[in-house]
mmCIF file of C-alpha atoms in Angstrom:
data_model
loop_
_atom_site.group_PDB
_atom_site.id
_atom_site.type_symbol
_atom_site.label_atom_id
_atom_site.label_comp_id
_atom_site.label_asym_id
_atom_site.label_seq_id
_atom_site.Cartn_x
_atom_site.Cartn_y
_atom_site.Cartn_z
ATOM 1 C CA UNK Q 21 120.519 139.986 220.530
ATOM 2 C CA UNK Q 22 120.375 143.622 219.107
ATOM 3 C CA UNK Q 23 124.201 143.150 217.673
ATOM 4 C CA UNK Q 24 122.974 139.595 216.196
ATOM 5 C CA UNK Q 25 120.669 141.472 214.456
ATOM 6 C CA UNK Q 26 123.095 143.729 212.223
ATOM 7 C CA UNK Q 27 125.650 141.064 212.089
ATOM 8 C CA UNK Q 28 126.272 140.762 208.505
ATOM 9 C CA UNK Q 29 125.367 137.038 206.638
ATOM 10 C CA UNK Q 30 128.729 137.129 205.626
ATOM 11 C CA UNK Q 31 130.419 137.989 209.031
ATOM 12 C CA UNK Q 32 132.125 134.655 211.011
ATOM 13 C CA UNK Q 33 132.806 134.225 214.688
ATOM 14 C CA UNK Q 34 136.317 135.337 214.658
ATOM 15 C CA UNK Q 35 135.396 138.796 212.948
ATOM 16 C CA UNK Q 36 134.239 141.818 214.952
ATOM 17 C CA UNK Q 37 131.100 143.677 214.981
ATOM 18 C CA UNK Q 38 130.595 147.742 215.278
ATOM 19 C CA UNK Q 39 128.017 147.740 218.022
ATOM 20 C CA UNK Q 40 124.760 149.711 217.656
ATOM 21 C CA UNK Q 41 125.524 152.200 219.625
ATOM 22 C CA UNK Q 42 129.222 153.095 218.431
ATOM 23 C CA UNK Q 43 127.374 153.035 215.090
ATOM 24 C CA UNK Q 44 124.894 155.539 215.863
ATOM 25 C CA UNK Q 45 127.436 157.484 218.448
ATOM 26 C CA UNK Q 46 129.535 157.982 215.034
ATOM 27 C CA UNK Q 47 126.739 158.644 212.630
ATOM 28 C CA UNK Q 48 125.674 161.360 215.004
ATOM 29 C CA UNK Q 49 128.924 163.223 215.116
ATOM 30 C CA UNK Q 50 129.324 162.884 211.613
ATOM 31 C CA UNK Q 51 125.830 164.604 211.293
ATOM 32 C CA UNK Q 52 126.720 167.054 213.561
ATOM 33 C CA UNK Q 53 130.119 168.056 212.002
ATOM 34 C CA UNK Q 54 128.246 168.147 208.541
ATOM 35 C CA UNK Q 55 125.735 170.821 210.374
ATOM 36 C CA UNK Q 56 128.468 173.361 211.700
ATOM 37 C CA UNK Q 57 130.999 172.471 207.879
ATOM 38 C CA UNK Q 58 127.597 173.554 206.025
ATOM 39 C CA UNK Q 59 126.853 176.763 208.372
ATOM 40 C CA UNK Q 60 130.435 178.064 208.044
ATOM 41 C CA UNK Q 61 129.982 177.211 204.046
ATOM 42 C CA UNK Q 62 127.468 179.520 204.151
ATOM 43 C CA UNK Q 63 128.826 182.383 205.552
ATOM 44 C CA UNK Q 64 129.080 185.406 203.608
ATOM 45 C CA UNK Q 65 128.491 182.830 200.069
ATOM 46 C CA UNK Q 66 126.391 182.661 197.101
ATOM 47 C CA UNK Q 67 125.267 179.045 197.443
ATOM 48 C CA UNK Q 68 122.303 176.684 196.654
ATOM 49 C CA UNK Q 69 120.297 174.546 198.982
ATOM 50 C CA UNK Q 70 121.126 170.869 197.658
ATOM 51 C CA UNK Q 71 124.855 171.699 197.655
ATOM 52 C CA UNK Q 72 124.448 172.612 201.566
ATOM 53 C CA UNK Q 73 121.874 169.722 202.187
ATOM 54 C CA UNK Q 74 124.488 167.770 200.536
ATOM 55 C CA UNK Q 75 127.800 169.006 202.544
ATOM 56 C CA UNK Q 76 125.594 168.690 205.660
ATOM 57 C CA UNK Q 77 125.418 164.713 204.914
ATOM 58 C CA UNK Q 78 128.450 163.718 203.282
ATOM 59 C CA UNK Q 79 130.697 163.160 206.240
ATOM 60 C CA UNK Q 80 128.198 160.576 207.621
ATOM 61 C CA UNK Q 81 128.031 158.882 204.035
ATOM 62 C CA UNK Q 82 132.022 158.606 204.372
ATOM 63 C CA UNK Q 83 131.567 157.844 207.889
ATOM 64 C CA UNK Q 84 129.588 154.540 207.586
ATOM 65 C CA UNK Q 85 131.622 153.473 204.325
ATOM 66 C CA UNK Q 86 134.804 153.813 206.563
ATOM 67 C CA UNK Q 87 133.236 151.645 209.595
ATOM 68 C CA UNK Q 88 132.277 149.041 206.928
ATOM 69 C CA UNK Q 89 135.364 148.957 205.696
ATOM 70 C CA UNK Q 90 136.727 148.123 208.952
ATOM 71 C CA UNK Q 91 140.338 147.298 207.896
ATOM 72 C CA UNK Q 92 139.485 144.947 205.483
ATOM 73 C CA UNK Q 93 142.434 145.609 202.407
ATOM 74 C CA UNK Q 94 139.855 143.712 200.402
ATOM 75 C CA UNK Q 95 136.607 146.055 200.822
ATOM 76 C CA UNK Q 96 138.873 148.905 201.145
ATOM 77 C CA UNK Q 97 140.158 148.110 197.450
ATOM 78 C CA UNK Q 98 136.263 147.422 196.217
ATOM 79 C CA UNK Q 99 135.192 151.182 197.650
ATOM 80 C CA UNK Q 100 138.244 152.549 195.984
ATOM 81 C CA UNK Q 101 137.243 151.023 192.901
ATOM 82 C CA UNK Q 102 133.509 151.975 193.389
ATOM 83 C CA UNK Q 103 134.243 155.675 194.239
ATOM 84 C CA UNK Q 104 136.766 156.146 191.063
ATOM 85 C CA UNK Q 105 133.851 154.949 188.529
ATOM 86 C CA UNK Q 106 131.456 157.281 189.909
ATOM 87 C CA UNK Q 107 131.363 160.264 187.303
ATOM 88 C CA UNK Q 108 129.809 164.079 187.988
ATOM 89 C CA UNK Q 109 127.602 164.841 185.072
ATOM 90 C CA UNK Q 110 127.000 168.299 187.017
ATOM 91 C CA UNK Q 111 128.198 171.196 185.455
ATOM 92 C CA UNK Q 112 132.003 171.239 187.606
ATOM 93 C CA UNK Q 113 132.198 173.602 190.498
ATOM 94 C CA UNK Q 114 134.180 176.315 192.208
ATOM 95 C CA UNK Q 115 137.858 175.941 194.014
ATOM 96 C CA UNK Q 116 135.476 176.653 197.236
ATOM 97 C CA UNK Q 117 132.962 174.481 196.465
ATOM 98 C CA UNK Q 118 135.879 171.499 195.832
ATOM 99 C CA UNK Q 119 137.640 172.669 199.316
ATOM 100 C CA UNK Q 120 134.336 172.144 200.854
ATOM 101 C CA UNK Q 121 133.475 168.923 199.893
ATOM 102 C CA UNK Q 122 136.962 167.657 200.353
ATOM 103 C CA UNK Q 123 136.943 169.027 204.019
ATOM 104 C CA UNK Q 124 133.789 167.082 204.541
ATOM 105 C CA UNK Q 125 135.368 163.789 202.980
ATOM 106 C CA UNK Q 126 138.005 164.243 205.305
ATOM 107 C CA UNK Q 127 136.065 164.892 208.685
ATOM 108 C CA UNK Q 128 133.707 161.991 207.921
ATOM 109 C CA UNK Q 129 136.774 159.555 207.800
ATOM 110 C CA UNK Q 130 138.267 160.756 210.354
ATOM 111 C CA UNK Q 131 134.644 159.840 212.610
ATOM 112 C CA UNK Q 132 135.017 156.805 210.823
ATOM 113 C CA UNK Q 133 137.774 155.703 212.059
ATOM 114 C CA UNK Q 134 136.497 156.255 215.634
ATOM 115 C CA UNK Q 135 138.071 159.709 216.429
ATOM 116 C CA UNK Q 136 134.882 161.796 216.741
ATOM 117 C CA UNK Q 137 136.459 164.684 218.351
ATOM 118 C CA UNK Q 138 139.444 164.796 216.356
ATOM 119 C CA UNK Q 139 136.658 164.960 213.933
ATOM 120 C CA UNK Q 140 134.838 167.998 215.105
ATOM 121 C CA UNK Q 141 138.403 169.685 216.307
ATOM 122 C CA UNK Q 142 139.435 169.523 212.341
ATOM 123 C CA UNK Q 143 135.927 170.696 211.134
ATOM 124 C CA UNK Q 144 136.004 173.426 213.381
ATOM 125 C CA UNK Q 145 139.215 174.966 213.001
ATOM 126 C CA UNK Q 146 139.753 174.458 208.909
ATOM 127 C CA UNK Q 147 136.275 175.479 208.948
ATOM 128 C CA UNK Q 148 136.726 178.832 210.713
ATOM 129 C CA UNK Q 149 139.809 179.333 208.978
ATOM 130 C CA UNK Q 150 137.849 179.119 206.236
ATOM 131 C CA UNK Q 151 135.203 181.462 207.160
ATOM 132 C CA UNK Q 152 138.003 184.358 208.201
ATOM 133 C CA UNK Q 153 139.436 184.123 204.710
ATOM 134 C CA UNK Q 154 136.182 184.688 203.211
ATOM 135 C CA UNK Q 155 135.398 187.902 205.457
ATOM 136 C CA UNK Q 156 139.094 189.535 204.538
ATOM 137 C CA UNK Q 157 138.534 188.495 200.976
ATOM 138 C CA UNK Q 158 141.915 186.743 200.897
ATOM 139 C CA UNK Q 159 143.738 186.867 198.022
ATOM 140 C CA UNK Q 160 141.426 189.194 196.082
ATOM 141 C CA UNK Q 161 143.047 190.941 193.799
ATOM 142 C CA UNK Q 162 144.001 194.146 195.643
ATOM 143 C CA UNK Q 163 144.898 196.658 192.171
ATOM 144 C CA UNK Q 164 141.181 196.183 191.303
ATOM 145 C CA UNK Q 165 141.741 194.394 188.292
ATOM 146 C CA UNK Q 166 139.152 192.340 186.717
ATOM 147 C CA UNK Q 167 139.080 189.815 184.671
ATOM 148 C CA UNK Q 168 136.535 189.810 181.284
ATOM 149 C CA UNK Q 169 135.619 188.244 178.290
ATOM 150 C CA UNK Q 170 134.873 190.751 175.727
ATOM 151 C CA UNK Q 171 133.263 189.989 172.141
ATOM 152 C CA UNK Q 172 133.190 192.260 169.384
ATOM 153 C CA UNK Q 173 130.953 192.073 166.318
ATOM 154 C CA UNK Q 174 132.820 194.462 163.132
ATOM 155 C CA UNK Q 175 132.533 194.392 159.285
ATOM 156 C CA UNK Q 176 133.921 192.292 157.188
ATOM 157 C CA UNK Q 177 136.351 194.944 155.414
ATOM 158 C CA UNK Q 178 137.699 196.385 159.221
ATOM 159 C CA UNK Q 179 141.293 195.187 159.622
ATOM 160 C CA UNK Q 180 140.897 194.048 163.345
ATOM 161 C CA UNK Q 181 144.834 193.372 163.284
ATOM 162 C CA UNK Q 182 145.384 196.572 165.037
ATOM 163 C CA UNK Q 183 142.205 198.840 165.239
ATOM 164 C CA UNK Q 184 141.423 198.461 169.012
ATOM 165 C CA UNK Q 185 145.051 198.202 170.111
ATOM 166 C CA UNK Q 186 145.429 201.566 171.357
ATOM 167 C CA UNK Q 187 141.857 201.251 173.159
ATOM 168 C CA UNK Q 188 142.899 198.386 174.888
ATOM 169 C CA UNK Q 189 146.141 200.091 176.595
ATOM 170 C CA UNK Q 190 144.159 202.821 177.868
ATOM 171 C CA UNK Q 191 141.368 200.402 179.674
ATOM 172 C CA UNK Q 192 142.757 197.083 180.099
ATOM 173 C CA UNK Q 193 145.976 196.117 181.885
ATOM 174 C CA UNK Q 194 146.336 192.634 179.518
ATOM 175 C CA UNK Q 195 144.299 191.394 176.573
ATOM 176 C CA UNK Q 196 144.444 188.654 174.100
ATOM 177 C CA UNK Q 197 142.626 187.735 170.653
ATOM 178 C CA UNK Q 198 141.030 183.843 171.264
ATOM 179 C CA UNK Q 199 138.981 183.342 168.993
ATOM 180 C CA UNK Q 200 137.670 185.236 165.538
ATOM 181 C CA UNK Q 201 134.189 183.765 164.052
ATOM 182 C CA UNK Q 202 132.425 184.949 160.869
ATOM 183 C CA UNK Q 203 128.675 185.419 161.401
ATOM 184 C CA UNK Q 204 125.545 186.974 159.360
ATOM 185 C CA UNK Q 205 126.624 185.030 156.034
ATOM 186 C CA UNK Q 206 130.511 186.234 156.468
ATOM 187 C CA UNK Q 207 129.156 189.375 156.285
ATOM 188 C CA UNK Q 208 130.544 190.250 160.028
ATOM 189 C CA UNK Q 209 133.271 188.938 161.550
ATOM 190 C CA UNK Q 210 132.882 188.466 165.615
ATOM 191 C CA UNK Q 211 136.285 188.474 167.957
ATOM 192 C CA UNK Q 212 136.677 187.128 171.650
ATOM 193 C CA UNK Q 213 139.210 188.693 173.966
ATOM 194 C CA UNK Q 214 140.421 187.789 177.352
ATOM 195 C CA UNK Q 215 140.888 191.266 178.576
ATOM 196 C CA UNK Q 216 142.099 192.211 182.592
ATOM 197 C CA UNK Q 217 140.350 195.758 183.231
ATOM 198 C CA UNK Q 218 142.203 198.583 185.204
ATOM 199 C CA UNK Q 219 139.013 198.771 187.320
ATOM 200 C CA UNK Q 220 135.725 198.534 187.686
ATOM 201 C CA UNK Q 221 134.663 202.195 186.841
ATOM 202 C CA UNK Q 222 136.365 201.834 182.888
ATOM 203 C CA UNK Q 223 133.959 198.869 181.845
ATOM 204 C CA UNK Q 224 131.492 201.498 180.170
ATOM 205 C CA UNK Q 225 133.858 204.065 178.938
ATOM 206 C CA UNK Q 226 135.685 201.367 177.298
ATOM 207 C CA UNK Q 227 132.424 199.799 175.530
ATOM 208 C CA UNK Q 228 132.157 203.399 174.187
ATOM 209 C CA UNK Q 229 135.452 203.532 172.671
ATOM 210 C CA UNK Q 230 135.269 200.601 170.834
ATOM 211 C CA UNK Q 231 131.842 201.406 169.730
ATOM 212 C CA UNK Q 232 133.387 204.194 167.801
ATOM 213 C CA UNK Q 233 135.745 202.087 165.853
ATOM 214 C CA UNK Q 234 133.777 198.764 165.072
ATOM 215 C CA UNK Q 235 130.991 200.723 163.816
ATOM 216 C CA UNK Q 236 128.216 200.852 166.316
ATOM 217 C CA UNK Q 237 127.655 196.850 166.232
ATOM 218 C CA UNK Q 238 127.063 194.373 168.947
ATOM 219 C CA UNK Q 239 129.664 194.381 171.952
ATOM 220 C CA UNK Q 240 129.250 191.653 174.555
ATOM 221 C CA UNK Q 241 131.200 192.065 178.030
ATOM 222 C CA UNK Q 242 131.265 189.159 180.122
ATOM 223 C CA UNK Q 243 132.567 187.014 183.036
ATOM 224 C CA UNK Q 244 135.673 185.615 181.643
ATOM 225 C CA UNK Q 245 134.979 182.102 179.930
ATOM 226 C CA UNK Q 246 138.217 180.321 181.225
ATOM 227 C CA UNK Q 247 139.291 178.739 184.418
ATOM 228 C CA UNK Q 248 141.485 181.503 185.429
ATOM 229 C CA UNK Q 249 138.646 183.665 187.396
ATOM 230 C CA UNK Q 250 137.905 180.335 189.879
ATOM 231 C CA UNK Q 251 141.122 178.403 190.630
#
């Protein structure tokens, strides 16, 4: 009576029904993985609590949209559709924040499919993987080097061709000119470098030198504005 119940309007005799409890049994795992994939997102990372709350739920929403699916090539290709019209408006995320979600995609499908502790094996093991990577800081950048965004506010009569070349080779291992803007009624002309520092300790000293050659003006130093930094 119970399966009746959830037997779907559109269902005939010849098609089979998830019972109730292998619904719930995989629902539950799925709920459970998404628990221990948040916790180990978590470790040791700047986060925010809708993106865990989220993580902690997505392999059951992947979960239930696999059991409905059911091996039907026809709802299979509806979902497909569904899923690639769906479009983030959020502002995008990190390469760890991507691995994460994709690792919870992936353990919810495989509970869908009915392996729950193949399921829990994979979240547990990429997972931890993941978590001993963080804590060695794998592939940091072991020189120190650091990555910037630097923009510089000079006169309109400086010849920025050349000025801060020399500053640049004694603090920064790599820089580029992006961008060059005029501002304050083309009275001031404002430049944007991508510049890689030597270290962490040369950030002020360098801010110093080129204060000396742009004329005391405005000098921003920031995280670098570019993809590079995240993937």
């Amino acid at each position: 009576m119970l399966d009746n119940l959830f037997r779907g309007i559109f269902d005939s005799s010849l098609m089979s029904v998830i019972p109730v409890y292998q619904f719930l049994l995989c629902v539950g795992c799925s709920l459970a993985v998404g628990l221990i994939l948040a916790g180990m997102y978590a470790y040791r990372a700047k986060y925010t609590k809708s993106f865990v709350a989220t993580l902690a739920l997505l392999p059951a929403v992947v979960c239930v949209v696999i059991m409905m699916v059911n091996g039907n090539v026809g709802a299979g290709v509806a979902v497909a559709g569904t899923f690639s019209l769906v479009r983030f408006r959020s502002v995008p995320g990190s390469a760890r924040e991507i691995g994460a979600i994709f690792l919870a995609m992936a353990s919810g499908l495989i509970a869908g499919m009915g392996y729950l502790a193949y399921s829990a094996l994979f979240a547990i093991v990429v997972g931890a993987a993941g978590m001993v990577y963080n804590h060695f800081d794998f592939g940091a950048r072991r020189n120190g080097e650091i990555y910037k965004t630097l923009h510089i506010t000079i006169p309109e009569d400086l010849d920025y061709s050349g000025v801060f070349e020399q500053v640049f080779r004694d603090y920064t291992s790599k820089w580029e000119l992006v961008s060059v803007k005029t501002t304050n009624m083309g009275s001031l002309f404002r430049l944007t470098y991508d510049i890689t520092l030597r270290g962490a300790g040369v950030e002020k000293e360098l801010i110093d030198k080129l204060r000396c050659r742009n004329g005391n003006l405005e000098i921003t130093v920031s995280r670098q504005e570019t993809t590079l930094a995240e993937l």
